[in-house]
Amino acid sequence: MASLIYNRALELWARGNIDFDTDTFKVMLTTSAYAENKDTHDFRDDVTNEVAGAGYTAGGNTATVTVTLDTANDRLDITLGGTTWPASTITARKAVYYKSRGGAATADELIAVNDFGADVISSSGTFTLNASTLRITNT
Amino acid sequence: MTQQTTTVSYKLSEMTVDQLVQVSQGLGHQIDKLRADRVHLGKLIAQKLRDQRVADLKAQIADLEAQVNAEAPGAVIEATAATVS
């Protein structure tokens, strides 16, 4: 599977239900067993096989999001910030970004998933997730 | 191993000068032996402390070697906004 933007996120964004400047976003890690579906997965409760291990808390970490308009290249970059899990023992294949409303998983809208392409494994060390970018190009 | 000790009591006030000198020399020998034992014990303590420090360092190295950091790559996920005519 490849990295993708959930379709529902685009719709919610268009309808004004997601504000990348002011909302709280989080990123959670999953194993390779999570089969993302950009059509049918819209809320966090659709995400399965979240990782478990020392140094990792269910629901993941807060991620800083920034929006940059690039008129020279006719595109908008939404940067989903990276994060770290120190002293962790984690085997992860994907990072799922979502809007956190601070409550039930059924209320947290999914934004995007980053497929690392292979398992990334930390053992009593620091698991670092680098930032990803959602790039909307105006062709 | 059981060490048997025989204790003989003398009144110092009834001892001759030669006997007192012998007792004094005997005590001197005991003091010398105790000093030597103390030096030996000091060396043993130092060796054990060194061994403990080495063991502690080996344990720390083992812990560090067991730590594996990991770095997950970021991605550029693209969407296209196009005019539909």
mmCIF file with all atom_site columns, C-alpha atoms in Angstrom:
data_model
loop_
_atom_site.group_PDB
_atom_site.id
_atom_site.type_symbol
_atom_site.label_atom_id
_atom_site.label_alt_id
_atom_site.label_comp_id
_atom_site.label_asym_id
_atom_site.label_entity_id
_atom_site.label_seq_id
_atom_site.pdbx_PDB_ins_code
_atom_site.Cartn_x
_atom_site.Cartn_y
_atom_site.Cartn_z
_atom_site.occupancy
_atom_site.B_iso_or_equiv
_atom_site.pdbx_formal_charge
_atom_site.auth_seq_id
_atom_site.auth_comp_id
_atom_site.auth_asym_id
_atom_site.auth_atom_id
_atom_site.pdbx_PDB_model_num
ATOM 1   C CA . MET A 1 1   ? 0.000   0.000   0.000   1.00 0.00 ? 1   MET A CA 1
ATOM 2   C CA . ALA A 1 2   ? 1.117   3.556   -0.582  1.00 0.00 ? 2   ALA A CA 1
ATOM 3   C CA . SER A 1 3   ? 0.899   6.725   1.429   1.00 0.00 ? 3   SER A CA 1
ATOM 4   C CA . LEU A 1 4   ? -2.371  8.526   0.843   1.00 0.00 ? 4   LEU A CA 1
ATOM 5   C CA . ILE A 1 5   ? -4.785  11.257  1.846   1.00 0.00 ? 5   ILE A CA 1
ATOM 6   C CA . TYR A 1 6   ? -8.141  10.017  3.063   1.00 0.00 ? 6   TYR A CA 1
ATOM 7   C CA . ASN A 1 7   ? -10.927 11.265  0.776   1.00 0.00 ? 7   ASN A CA 1
ATOM 8   C CA . ARG A 1 8   ? -13.080 12.164  3.753   1.00 0.00 ? 8   ARG A CA 1
ATOM 9   C CA . ALA A 1 9   ? -10.365 14.573  4.920   1.00 0.00 ? 9   ALA A CA 1
ATOM 10  C CA . LEU A 1 10  ? -10.596 16.504  1.671   1.00 0.00 ? 10  LEU A CA 1
ATOM 11  C CA . GLU A 1 11  ? -14.342 16.722  1.996   1.00 0.00 ? 11  GLU A CA 1
ATOM 12  C CA . LEU A 1 12  ? -14.197 17.844  5.617   1.00 0.00 ? 12  LEU A CA 1
ATOM 13  C CA . TRP A 1 13  ? -11.548 20.390  4.732   1.00 0.00 ? 13  TRP A CA 1
ATOM 14  C CA . ALA A 1 14  ? -13.680 21.752  1.891   1.00 0.00 ? 14  ALA A CA 1
ATOM 15  C CA . ARG A 1 15  ? -16.677 21.984  4.221   1.00 0.00 ? 15  ARG A CA 1
ATOM 16  C CA . GLY A 1 16  ? -14.673 23.867  6.825   1.00 0.00 ? 16  GLY A CA 1
ATOM 17  C CA . ASN A 1 17  ? -14.565 21.102  9.400   1.00 0.00 ? 17  ASN A CA 1
ATOM 18  C CA . ILE A 1 18  ? -10.787 20.946  9.457   1.00 0.00 ? 18  ILE A CA 1
ATOM 19  C CA . ASP A 1 19  ? -8.617  23.962  10.124  1.00 0.00 ? 19  ASP A CA 1
ATOM 20  C CA . PHE A 1 20  ? -4.971  23.060  9.651   1.00 0.00 ? 20  PHE A CA 1
ATOM 21  C CA . ASP A 1 21  ? -3.888  26.261  11.372  1.00 0.00 ? 21  ASP A CA 1
ATOM 22  C CA . THR A 1 22  ? -5.783  25.920  14.627  1.00 0.00 ? 22  THR A CA 1
ATOM 23  C CA . ASP A 1 23  ? -6.951  22.345  15.181  1.00 0.00 ? 23  ASP A CA 1
ATOM 24  C CA . THR A 1 24  ? -5.053  19.747  17.175  1.00 0.00 ? 24  THR A CA 1
ATOM 25  C CA . PHE A 1 25  ? -3.524  16.926  15.182  1.00 0.00 ? 25  PHE A CA 1
ATOM 26  C CA . LYS A 1 26  ? -1.972  13.706  16.335  1.00 0.00 ? 26  LYS A CA 1
ATOM 27  C CA . VAL A 1 27  ? -0.094  10.866  14.722  1.00 0.00 ? 27  VAL A CA 1
ATOM 28  C CA . MET A 1 28  ? -0.417  7.219   15.616  1.00 0.00 ? 28  MET A CA 1
ATOM 29  C CA . LEU A 1 29  ? 1.646   4.255   14.495  1.00 0.00 ? 29  LEU A CA 1
ATOM 30  C CA . THR A 1 30  ? 0.351   0.982   13.115  1.00 0.00 ? 30  THR A CA 1
ATOM 31  C CA . THR A 1 31  ? 1.819   -2.302  12.065  1.00 0.00 ? 31  THR A CA 1
ATOM 32  C CA . SER A 1 32  ? 1.812   -3.508  8.479   1.00 0.00 ? 32  SER A CA 1
ATOM 33  C CA . ALA A 1 33  ? -1.463  -5.306  9.214   1.00 0.00 ? 33  ALA A CA 1
ATOM 34  C CA . TYR A 1 34  ? -3.452  -2.095  8.966   1.00 0.00 ? 34  TYR A CA 1
ATOM 35  C CA . ALA A 1 35  ? -4.988  -1.955  5.489   1.00 0.00 ? 35  ALA A CA 1
ATOM 36  C CA . GLU A 1 36  ? -5.833  1.676   4.895   1.00 0.00 ? 36  GLU A CA 1
ATOM 37  C CA . ASN A 1 37  ? -8.774  2.518   2.665   1.00 0.00 ? 37  ASN A CA 1
ATOM 38  C CA . LYS A 1 38  ? -9.064  6.116   1.534   1.00 0.00 ? 38  LYS A CA 1
ATOM 39  C CA . ASP A 1 39  ? -12.693 5.640   0.536   1.00 0.00 ? 39  ASP A CA 1
ATOM 40  C CA . THR A 1 40  ? -14.167 3.942   3.596   1.00 0.00 ? 40  THR A CA 1
ATOM 41  C CA . HIS A 1 41  ? -11.880 4.976   6.437   1.00 0.00 ? 41  HIS A CA 1
ATOM 42  C CA . ASP A 1 42  ? -12.852 8.360   7.774   1.00 0.00 ? 42  ASP A CA 1
ATOM 43  C CA . PHE A 1 43  ? -12.476 8.311   11.547  1.00 0.00 ? 43  PHE A CA 1
ATOM 44  C CA . ARG A 1 44  ? -9.823  6.986   13.918  1.00 0.00 ? 44  ARG A CA 1
ATOM 45  C CA . ASP A 1 45  ? -11.920 4.017   14.950  1.00 0.00 ? 45  ASP A CA 1
ATOM 46  C CA . ASP A 1 46  ? -11.430 2.671   11.423  1.00 0.00 ? 46  ASP A CA 1
ATOM 47  C CA . VAL A 1 47  ? -7.712  2.324   12.045  1.00 0.00 ? 47  VAL A CA 1
ATOM 48  C CA . THR A 1 48  ? -6.674  -1.134  13.217  1.00 0.00 ? 48  THR A CA 1
ATOM 49  C CA . ASN A 1 49  ? -3.464  -2.733  14.428  1.00 0.00 ? 49  ASN A CA 1
ATOM 50  C CA . GLU A 1 50  ? -2.065  0.249   16.281  1.00 0.00 ? 50  GLU A CA 1
ATOM 51  C CA . VAL A 1 51  ? 1.371   -0.607  17.629  1.00 0.00 ? 51  VAL A CA 1
ATOM 52  C CA . ALA A 1 52  ? 1.876   -1.481  21.279  1.00 0.00 ? 52  ALA A CA 1
ATOM 53  C CA . GLY A 1 53  ? 5.145   -1.444  23.139  1.00 0.00 ? 53  GLY A CA 1
ATOM 54  C CA . ALA A 1 54  ? 7.296   0.262   25.723  1.00 0.00 ? 54  ALA A CA 1
ATOM 55  C CA . GLY A 1 55  ? 7.433   4.008   25.296  1.00 0.00 ? 55  GLY A CA 1
ATOM 56  C CA . TYR A 1 56  ? 4.311   4.203   23.152  1.00 0.00 ? 56  TYR A CA 1
ATOM 57  C CA . THR A 1 57  ? 0.899   5.432   24.318  1.00 0.00 ? 57  THR A CA 1
ATOM 58  C CA . ALA A 1 58  ? -2.233  4.484   22.413  1.00 0.00 ? 58  ALA A CA 1
ATOM 59  C CA . GLY A 1 59  ? -3.415  7.325   20.228  1.00 0.00 ? 59  GLY A CA 1
ATOM 60  C CA . GLY A 1 60  ? 0.122   8.457   19.479  1.00 0.00 ? 60  GLY A CA 1
ATOM 61  C CA . ASN A 1 61  ? 1.716   11.870  19.818  1.00 0.00 ? 61  ASN A CA 1
ATOM 62  C CA . THR A 1 62  ? 0.686   15.405  19.007  1.00 0.00 ? 62  THR A CA 1
ATOM 63  C CA . ALA A 1 63  ? 1.925   16.623  15.630  1.00 0.00 ? 63  ALA A CA 1
ATOM 64  C CA . THR A 1 64  ? 2.564   20.212  14.630  1.00 0.00 ? 64  THR A CA 1
ATOM 65  C CA . VAL A 1 65  ? 0.933   21.158  11.344  1.00 0.00 ? 65  VAL A CA 1
ATOM 66  C CA . THR A 1 66  ? 1.910   24.099  9.187   1.00 0.00 ? 66  THR A CA 1
ATOM 67  C CA . VAL A 1 67  ? 0.476   25.430  5.950   1.00 0.00 ? 67  VAL A CA 1
ATOM 68  C CA . THR A 1 68  ? 2.643   26.996  3.265   1.00 0.00 ? 68  THR A CA 1
ATOM 69  C CA . LEU A 1 69  ? 1.395   28.527  0.024   1.00 0.00 ? 69  LEU A CA 1
ATOM 70  C CA . ASP A 1 70  ? 3.886   28.267  -2.811  1.00 0.00 ? 70  ASP A CA 1
ATOM 71  C CA . THR A 1 71  ? 2.682   30.552  -5.611  1.00 0.00 ? 71  THR A CA 1
ATOM 72  C CA . ALA A 1 72  ? 5.833   30.041  -7.636  1.00 0.00 ? 72  ALA A CA 1
ATOM 73  C CA . ASN A 1 73  ? 5.043   26.362  -8.018  1.00 0.00 ? 73  ASN A CA 1
ATOM 74  C CA . ASP A 1 74  ? 1.254   26.686  -7.800  1.00 0.00 ? 74  ASP A CA 1
ATOM 75  C CA . ARG A 1 75  ? 0.920   24.423  -4.818  1.00 0.00 ? 75  ARG A CA 1
ATOM 76  C CA . LEU A 1 76  ? -0.065  24.332  -1.179  1.00 0.00 ? 76  LEU A CA 1
ATOM 77  C CA . ASP A 1 77  ? 2.060   22.344  1.241   1.00 0.00 ? 77  ASP A CA 1
ATOM 78  C CA . ILE A 1 78  ? 0.562   21.129  4.493   1.00 0.00 ? 78  ILE A CA 1
ATOM 79  C CA . THR A 1 79  ? 3.407   19.867  6.625   1.00 0.00 ? 79  THR A CA 1
ATOM 80  C CA . LEU A 1 80  ? 2.510   17.179  9.131   1.00 0.00 ? 80  LEU A CA 1
ATOM 81  C CA . GLY A 1 81  ? 5.229   17.480  11.730  1.00 0.00 ? 81  GLY A CA 1
ATOM 82  C CA . GLY A 1 82  ? 7.432   14.685  12.945  1.00 0.00 ? 82  GLY A CA 1
ATOM 83  C CA . THR A 1 83  ? 7.754   13.451  16.484  1.00 0.00 ? 83  THR A CA 1
ATOM 84  C CA . THR A 1 84  ? 9.768   11.048  18.596  1.00 0.00 ? 84  THR A CA 1
ATOM 85  C CA . TRP A 1 85  ? 9.097   8.236   21.016  1.00 0.00 ? 85  TRP A CA 1
ATOM 86  C CA . PRO A 1 86  ? 12.148  8.025   23.302  1.00 0.00 ? 86  PRO A CA 1
ATOM 87  C CA . ALA A 1 87  ? 13.109  4.825   25.140  1.00 0.00 ? 87  ALA A CA 1
ATOM 88  C CA . SER A 1 88  ? 10.663  2.871   23.054  1.00 0.00 ? 88  SER A CA 1
ATOM 89  C CA . THR A 1 89  ? 10.414  -0.635  21.705  1.00 0.00 ? 89  THR A CA 1
ATOM 90  C CA . ILE A 1 90  ? 8.257   -0.311  18.619  1.00 0.00 ? 90  ILE A CA 1
ATOM 91  C CA . THR A 1 91  ? 7.761   -2.096  15.333  1.00 0.00 ? 91  THR A CA 1
ATOM 92  C CA . ALA A 1 92  ? 5.791   0.165   13.015  1.00 0.00 ? 92  ALA A CA 1
ATOM 93  C CA . ARG A 1 93  ? 5.065   0.292   9.306   1.00 0.00 ? 93  ARG A CA 1
ATOM 94  C CA . LYS A 1 94  ? 2.689   3.237   8.992   1.00 0.00 ? 94  LYS A CA 1
ATOM 95  C CA . ALA A 1 95  ? 1.927   6.588   10.576  1.00 0.00 ? 95  ALA A CA 1
ATOM 96  C CA . VAL A 1 96  ? -1.688  7.766   10.569  1.00 0.00 ? 96  VAL A CA 1
ATOM 97  C CA . TYR A 1 97  ? -2.387  11.463  11.055  1.00 0.00 ? 97  TYR A CA 1
ATOM 98  C CA . TYR A 1 98  ? -5.728  12.542  12.401  1.00 0.00 ? 98  TYR A CA 1
ATOM 99  C CA . LYS A 1 99  ? -7.529  15.517  13.851  1.00 0.00 ? 99  LYS A CA 1
ATOM 100 C CA . SER A 1 100 ? -7.780  14.999  17.591  1.00 0.00 ? 100 SER A CA 1
ATOM 101 C CA . ARG A 1 101 ? -10.946 16.204  19.268  1.00 0.00 ? 101 ARG A CA 1
ATOM 102 C CA . GLY A 1 102 ? -9.784  14.931  22.640  1.00 0.00 ? 102 GLY A CA 1
ATOM 103 C CA . GLY A 1 103 ? -12.465 12.330  23.044  1.00 0.00 ? 103 GLY A CA 1
ATOM 104 C CA . ALA A 1 104 ? -13.750 9.233   21.330  1.00 0.00 ? 104 ALA A CA 1
ATOM 105 C CA . ALA A 1 105 ? -11.928 7.721   18.379  1.00 0.00 ? 105 ALA A CA 1
ATOM 106 C CA . THR A 1 106 ? -15.198 7.843   16.460  1.00 0.00 ? 106 THR A CA 1
ATOM 107 C CA . ALA A 1 107 ? -14.957 11.651  16.393  1.00 0.00 ? 107 ALA A CA 1
ATOM 108 C CA . ASP A 1 108 ? -11.359 12.019  15.213  1.00 0.00 ? 108 ASP A CA 1
ATOM 109 C CA . GLU A 1 109 ? -11.171 12.633  11.467  1.00 0.00 ? 109 GLU A CA 1
ATOM 110 C CA . LEU A 1 110 ? -8.418  10.858  9.556   1.00 0.00 ? 110 LEU A CA 1
ATOM 111 C CA . ILE A 1 111 ? -6.117  13.011  7.456   1.00 0.00 ? 111 ILE A CA 1
ATOM 112 C CA . ALA A 1 112 ? -3.436  10.888  5.847   1.00 0.00 ? 112 ALA A CA 1
ATOM 113 C CA . VAL A 1 113 ? -1.318  7.809   6.204   1.00 0.00 ? 113 VAL A CA 1
ATOM 114 C CA . ASN A 1 114 ? 2.403   7.546   5.623   1.00 0.00 ? 114 ASN A CA 1
ATOM 115 C CA . ASP A 1 115 ? 3.549   4.062   4.624   1.00 0.00 ? 115 ASP A CA 1
ATOM 116 C CA . PHE A 1 116 ? 7.249   3.695   5.464   1.00 0.00 ? 116 PHE A CA 1
ATOM 117 C CA . GLY A 1 117 ? 7.687   0.953   2.877   1.00 0.00 ? 117 GLY A CA 1
ATOM 118 C CA . ALA A 1 118 ? 9.175   -1.386  5.454   1.00 0.00 ? 118 ALA A CA 1
ATOM 119 C CA . ASP A 1 119 ? 8.934   -2.025  9.149   1.00 0.00 ? 119 ASP A CA 1
ATOM 120 C CA . VAL A 1 120 ? 10.800  0.496   11.263  1.00 0.00 ? 120 VAL A CA 1
ATOM 121 C CA . ILE A 1 121 ? 11.957  -0.968  14.567  1.00 0.00 ? 121 ILE A CA 1
ATOM 122 C CA . SER A 1 122 ? 13.274  0.622   17.732  1.00 0.00 ? 122 SER A CA 1
ATOM 123 C CA . SER A 1 123 ? 14.478  -1.333  20.736  1.00 0.00 ? 123 SER A CA 1
ATOM 124 C CA . SER A 1 124 ? 14.873  0.566   23.996  1.00 0.00 ? 124 SER A CA 1
ATOM 125 C CA . GLY A 1 125 ? 15.854  3.505   21.805  1.00 0.00 ? 125 GLY A CA 1
ATOM 126 C CA . THR A 1 126 ? 14.345  6.549   20.188  1.00 0.00 ? 126 THR A CA 1
ATOM 127 C CA . PHE A 1 127 ? 11.811  6.060   17.426  1.00 0.00 ? 127 PHE A CA 1
ATOM 128 C CA . THR A 1 128 ? 11.907  9.155   15.222  1.00 0.00 ? 128 THR A CA 1
ATOM 129 C CA . LEU A 1 129 ? 9.160   9.931   12.741  1.00 0.00 ? 129 LEU A CA 1
ATOM 130 C CA . ASN A 1 130 ? 10.131  12.499  10.150  1.00 0.00 ? 130 ASN A CA 1
ATOM 131 C CA . ALA A 1 131 ? 7.643   15.061  8.894   1.00 0.00 ? 131 ALA A CA 1
ATOM 132 C CA . SER A 1 132 ? 5.433   14.421  5.903   1.00 0.00 ? 132 SER A CA 1
ATOM 133 C CA . THR A 1 133 ? 3.893   16.850  3.469   1.00 0.00 ? 133 THR A CA 1
ATOM 134 C CA . LEU A 1 134 ? 0.462   16.926  1.911   1.00 0.00 ? 134 LEU A CA 1
ATOM 135 C CA . ARG A 1 135 ? 0.960   18.723  -1.394  1.00 0.00 ? 135 ARG A CA 1
ATOM 136 C CA . ILE A 1 136 ? -2.028  20.114  -3.236  1.00 0.00 ? 136 ILE A CA 1
ATOM 137 C CA . THR A 1 137 ? -0.934  21.088  -6.713  1.00 0.00 ? 137 THR A CA 1
ATOM 138 C CA . ASN A 1 138 ? -3.035  23.467  -8.812  1.00 0.00 ? 138 ASN A CA 1
ATOM 139 C CA . THR A 1 139 ? -2.537  22.256  -12.330 1.00 0.00 ? 139 THR A CA 1
ATOM 140 C CA . MET B 2 1   ? 38.986  -25.291 59.241  1.00 0.00 ? 1   MET B CA 1
ATOM 141 C CA . THR B 2 2   ? 39.015  -25.018 63.016  1.00 0.00 ? 2   THR B CA 1
ATOM 142 C CA . GLN B 2 3   ? 41.849  -23.160 64.641  1.00 0.00 ? 3   GLN B CA 1
ATOM 143 C CA . GLN B 2 4   ? 42.717  -24.179 68.178  1.00 0.00 ? 4   GLN B CA 1
ATOM 144 C CA . THR B 2 5   ? 43.961  -21.513 70.530  1.00 0.00 ? 5   THR B CA 1
ATOM 145 C CA . THR B 2 6   ? 45.661  -22.039 73.848  1.00 0.00 ? 6   THR B CA 1
ATOM 146 C CA . THR B 2 7   ? 45.599  -19.171 76.298  1.00 0.00 ? 7   THR B CA 1
ATOM 147 C CA . VAL B 2 8   ? 48.171  -18.899 79.069  1.00 0.00 ? 8   VAL B CA 1
ATOM 148 C CA . SER B 2 9   ? 47.884  -16.156 81.661  1.00 0.00 ? 9   SER B CA 1
ATOM 149 C CA . TYR B 2 10  ? 50.825  -14.473 83.374  1.00 0.00 ? 10  TYR B CA 1
ATOM 150 C CA . LYS B 2 11  ? 50.946  -11.679 85.872  1.00 0.00 ? 11  LYS B CA 1
ATOM 151 C CA . LEU B 2 12  ? 53.059  -8.980  84.338  1.00 0.00 ? 12  LEU B CA 1
ATOM 152 C CA . SER B 2 13  ? 54.095  -7.786  87.742  1.00 0.00 ? 13  SER B CA 1
ATOM 153 C CA . GLU B 2 14  ? 55.688  -11.159 88.456  1.00 0.00 ? 14  GLU B CA 1
ATOM 154 C CA . MET B 2 15  ? 57.573  -11.390 85.150  1.00 0.00 ? 15  MET B CA 1
ATOM 155 C CA . THR B 2 16  ? 61.262  -10.766 84.737  1.00 0.00 ? 16  THR B CA 1
ATOM 156 C CA . VAL B 2 17  ? 62.646  -8.064  82.525  1.00 0.00 ? 17  VAL B CA 1
ATOM 157 C CA . ASP B 2 18  ? 63.622  -10.645 79.901  1.00 0.00 ? 18  ASP B CA 1
ATOM 158 C CA . GLN B 2 19  ? 60.132  -12.050 79.899  1.00 0.00 ? 19  GLN B CA 1
ATOM 159 C CA . LEU B 2 20  ? 58.634  -8.563  79.579  1.00 0.00 ? 20  LEU B CA 1
ATOM 160 C CA . VAL B 2 21  ? 60.985  -7.836  76.682  1.00 0.00 ? 21  VAL B CA 1
ATOM 161 C CA . GLN B 2 22  ? 59.869  -11.078 75.011  1.00 0.00 ? 22  GLN B CA 1
ATOM 162 C CA . VAL B 2 23  ? 56.222  -10.186 75.500  1.00 0.00 ? 23  VAL B CA 1
ATOM 163 C CA . SER B 2 24  ? 56.878  -6.734  74.101  1.00 0.00 ? 24  SER B CA 1
ATOM 164 C CA . GLN B 2 25  ? 58.650  -8.206  71.089  1.00 0.00 ? 25  GLN B CA 1
ATOM 165 C CA . GLY B 2 26  ? 55.794  -10.675 70.614  1.00 0.00 ? 26  GLY B CA 1
ATOM 166 C CA . LEU B 2 27  ? 53.298  -7.853  70.618  1.00 0.00 ? 27  LEU B CA 1
ATOM 167 C CA . GLY B 2 28  ? 55.480  -6.026  68.116  1.00 0.00 ? 28  GLY B CA 1
ATOM 168 C CA . HIS B 2 29  ? 55.405  -9.029  65.816  1.00 0.00 ? 29  HIS B CA 1
ATOM 169 C CA . GLN B 2 30  ? 51.627  -9.204  66.150  1.00 0.00 ? 30  GLN B CA 1
ATOM 170 C CA . ILE B 2 31  ? 51.340  -5.514  65.323  1.00 0.00 ? 31  ILE B CA 1
ATOM 171 C CA . ASP B 2 32  ? 53.588  -6.013  62.272  1.00 0.00 ? 32  ASP B CA 1
ATOM 172 C CA . LYS B 2 33  ? 51.443  -8.937  61.154  1.00 0.00 ? 33  LYS B CA 1
ATOM 173 C CA . LEU B 2 34  ? 48.228  -6.959  61.649  1.00 0.00 ? 34  LEU B CA 1
ATOM 174 C CA . ARG B 2 35  ? 49.692  -4.103  59.623  1.00 0.00 ? 35  ARG B CA 1
ATOM 175 C CA . ALA B 2 36  ? 50.639  -6.521  56.859  1.00 0.00 ? 36  ALA B CA 1
ATOM 176 C CA . ASP B 2 37  ? 47.145  -8.027  57.003  1.00 0.00 ? 37  ASP B CA 1
ATOM 177 C CA . ARG B 2 38  ? 45.673  -4.527  56.783  1.00 0.00 ? 38  ARG B CA 1
ATOM 178 C CA . VAL B 2 39  ? 47.728  -3.742  53.688  1.00 0.00 ? 39  VAL B CA 1
ATOM 179 C CA . HIS B 2 40  ? 46.611  -7.036  52.171  1.00 0.00 ? 40  HIS B CA 1
ATOM 180 C CA . LEU B 2 41  ? 42.976  -6.283  52.980  1.00 0.00 ? 41  LEU B CA 1
ATOM 181 C CA . GLY B 2 42  ? 43.334  -2.826  51.452  1.00 0.00 ? 42  GLY B CA 1
ATOM 182 C CA . LYS B 2 43  ? 44.592  -4.389  48.239  1.00 0.00 ? 43  LYS B CA 1
ATOM 183 C CA . LEU B 2 44  ? 41.714  -6.871  48.234  1.00 0.00 ? 44  LEU B CA 1
ATOM 184 C CA . ILE B 2 45  ? 39.179  -4.066  48.753  1.00 0.00 ? 45  ILE B CA 1
ATOM 185 C CA . ALA B 2 46  ? 40.721  -2.027  45.941  1.00 0.00 ? 46  ALA B CA 1
ATOM 186 C CA . GLN B 2 47  ? 40.665  -5.053  43.624  1.00 0.00 ? 47  GLN B CA 1
ATOM 187 C CA . LYS B 2 48  ? 37.026  -5.792  44.433  1.00 0.00 ? 48  LYS B CA 1
ATOM 188 C CA . LEU B 2 49  ? 36.060  -2.152  43.828  1.00 0.00 ? 49  LEU B CA 1
ATOM 189 C CA . ARG B 2 50  ? 37.877  -2.259  40.488  1.00 0.00 ? 50  ARG B CA 1
ATOM 190 C CA . ASP B 2 51  ? 36.086  -5.501  39.584  1.00 0.00 ? 51  ASP B CA 1
ATOM 191 C CA . GLN B 2 52  ? 32.741  -3.952  40.556  1.00 0.00 ? 52  GLN B CA 1
ATOM 192 C CA . ARG B 2 53  ? 33.444  -0.856  38.463  1.00 0.00 ? 53  ARG B CA 1
ATOM 193 C CA . VAL B 2 54  ? 34.368  -3.032  35.504  1.00 0.00 ? 54  VAL B CA 1
ATOM 194 C CA . ALA B 2 55  ? 31.200  -5.086  35.970  1.00 0.00 ? 55  ALA B CA 1
ATOM 195 C CA . ASP B 2 56  ? 29.103  -1.914  36.167  1.00 0.00 ? 56  ASP B CA 1
ATOM 196 C CA . LEU B 2 57  ? 30.708  -0.527  33.025  1.00 0.00 ? 57  LEU B CA 1
ATOM 197 C CA . LYS B 2 58  ? 30.172  -3.812  31.184  1.00 0.00 ? 58  LYS B CA 1
ATOM 198 C CA . ALA B 2 59  ? 26.500  -3.736  32.195  1.00 0.00 ? 59  ALA B CA 1
ATOM 199 C CA . GLN B 2 60  ? 26.176  -0.141  30.981  1.00 0.00 ? 60  GLN B CA 1
ATOM 200 C CA . ILE B 2 61  ? 27.828  -1.037  27.682  1.00 0.00 ? 61  ILE B CA 1
ATOM 201 C CA . ALA B 2 62  ? 25.485  -4.011  27.293  1.00 0.00 ? 62  ALA B CA 1
ATOM 202 C CA . ASP B 2 63  ? 22.488  -1.730  27.910  1.00 0.00 ? 63  ASP B CA 1
ATOM 203 C CA . LEU B 2 64  ? 23.743  0.778   25.363  1.00 0.00 ? 64  LEU B CA 1
ATOM 204 C CA . GLU B 2 65  ? 24.422  -1.948  22.808  1.00 0.00 ? 65  GLU B CA 1
ATOM 205 C CA . ALA B 2 66  ? 20.881  -3.237  23.313  1.00 0.00 ? 66  ALA B CA 1
ATOM 206 C CA . GLN B 2 67  ? 19.426  0.181   22.456  1.00 0.00 ? 67  GLN B CA 1
ATOM 207 C CA . VAL B 2 68  ? 18.427  0.495   18.845  1.00 0.00 ? 68  VAL B CA 1
ATOM 208 C CA . ASN B 2 69  ? 17.182  3.816   17.548  1.00 0.00 ? 69  ASN B CA 1
ATOM 209 C CA . ALA B 2 70  ? 14.930  3.940   14.525  1.00 0.00 ? 70  ALA B CA 1
ATOM 210 C CA . GLU B 2 71  ? 13.977  6.600   12.008  1.00 0.00 ? 71  GLU B CA 1
ATOM 211 C CA . ALA B 2 72  ? 10.835  6.457   9.923   1.00 0.00 ? 72  ALA B CA 1
ATOM 212 C CA . PRO B 2 73  ? 10.887  8.439   6.678   1.00 0.00 ? 73  PRO B CA 1
ATOM 213 C CA . GLY B 2 74  ? 8.466   11.207  5.912   1.00 0.00 ? 74  GLY B CA 1
ATOM 214 C CA . ALA B 2 75  ? 6.474   11.262  2.697   1.00 0.00 ? 75  ALA B CA 1
ATOM 215 C CA . VAL B 2 76  ? 5.186   13.771  0.198   1.00 0.00 ? 76  VAL B CA 1
ATOM 216 C CA . ILE B 2 77  ? 1.583   12.831  -0.443  1.00 0.00 ? 77  ILE B CA 1
ATOM 217 C CA . GLU B 2 78  ? 0.209   14.633  -3.438  1.00 0.00 ? 78  GLU B CA 1
ATOM 218 C CA . ALA B 2 79  ? -3.283  15.663  -4.417  1.00 0.00 ? 79  ALA B CA 1
ATOM 219 C CA . THR B 2 80  ? -4.184  17.542  -7.545  1.00 0.00 ? 80  THR B CA 1
ATOM 220 C CA . ALA B 2 81  ? -6.587  20.413  -7.913  1.00 0.00 ? 81  ALA B CA 1
ATOM 221 C CA . ALA B 2 82  ? -7.551  20.650  -11.549 1.00 0.00 ? 82  ALA B CA 1
ATOM 222 C CA . THR B 2 83  ? -10.090 22.670  -13.473 1.00 0.00 ? 83  THR B CA 1
ATOM 223 C CA . VAL B 2 84  ? -12.828 20.522  -14.945 1.00 0.00 ? 84  VAL B CA 1
ATOM 224 C CA . SER B 2 85  ? -14.143 21.910  -18.179 1.00 0.00 ? 85  SER B CA 1
#
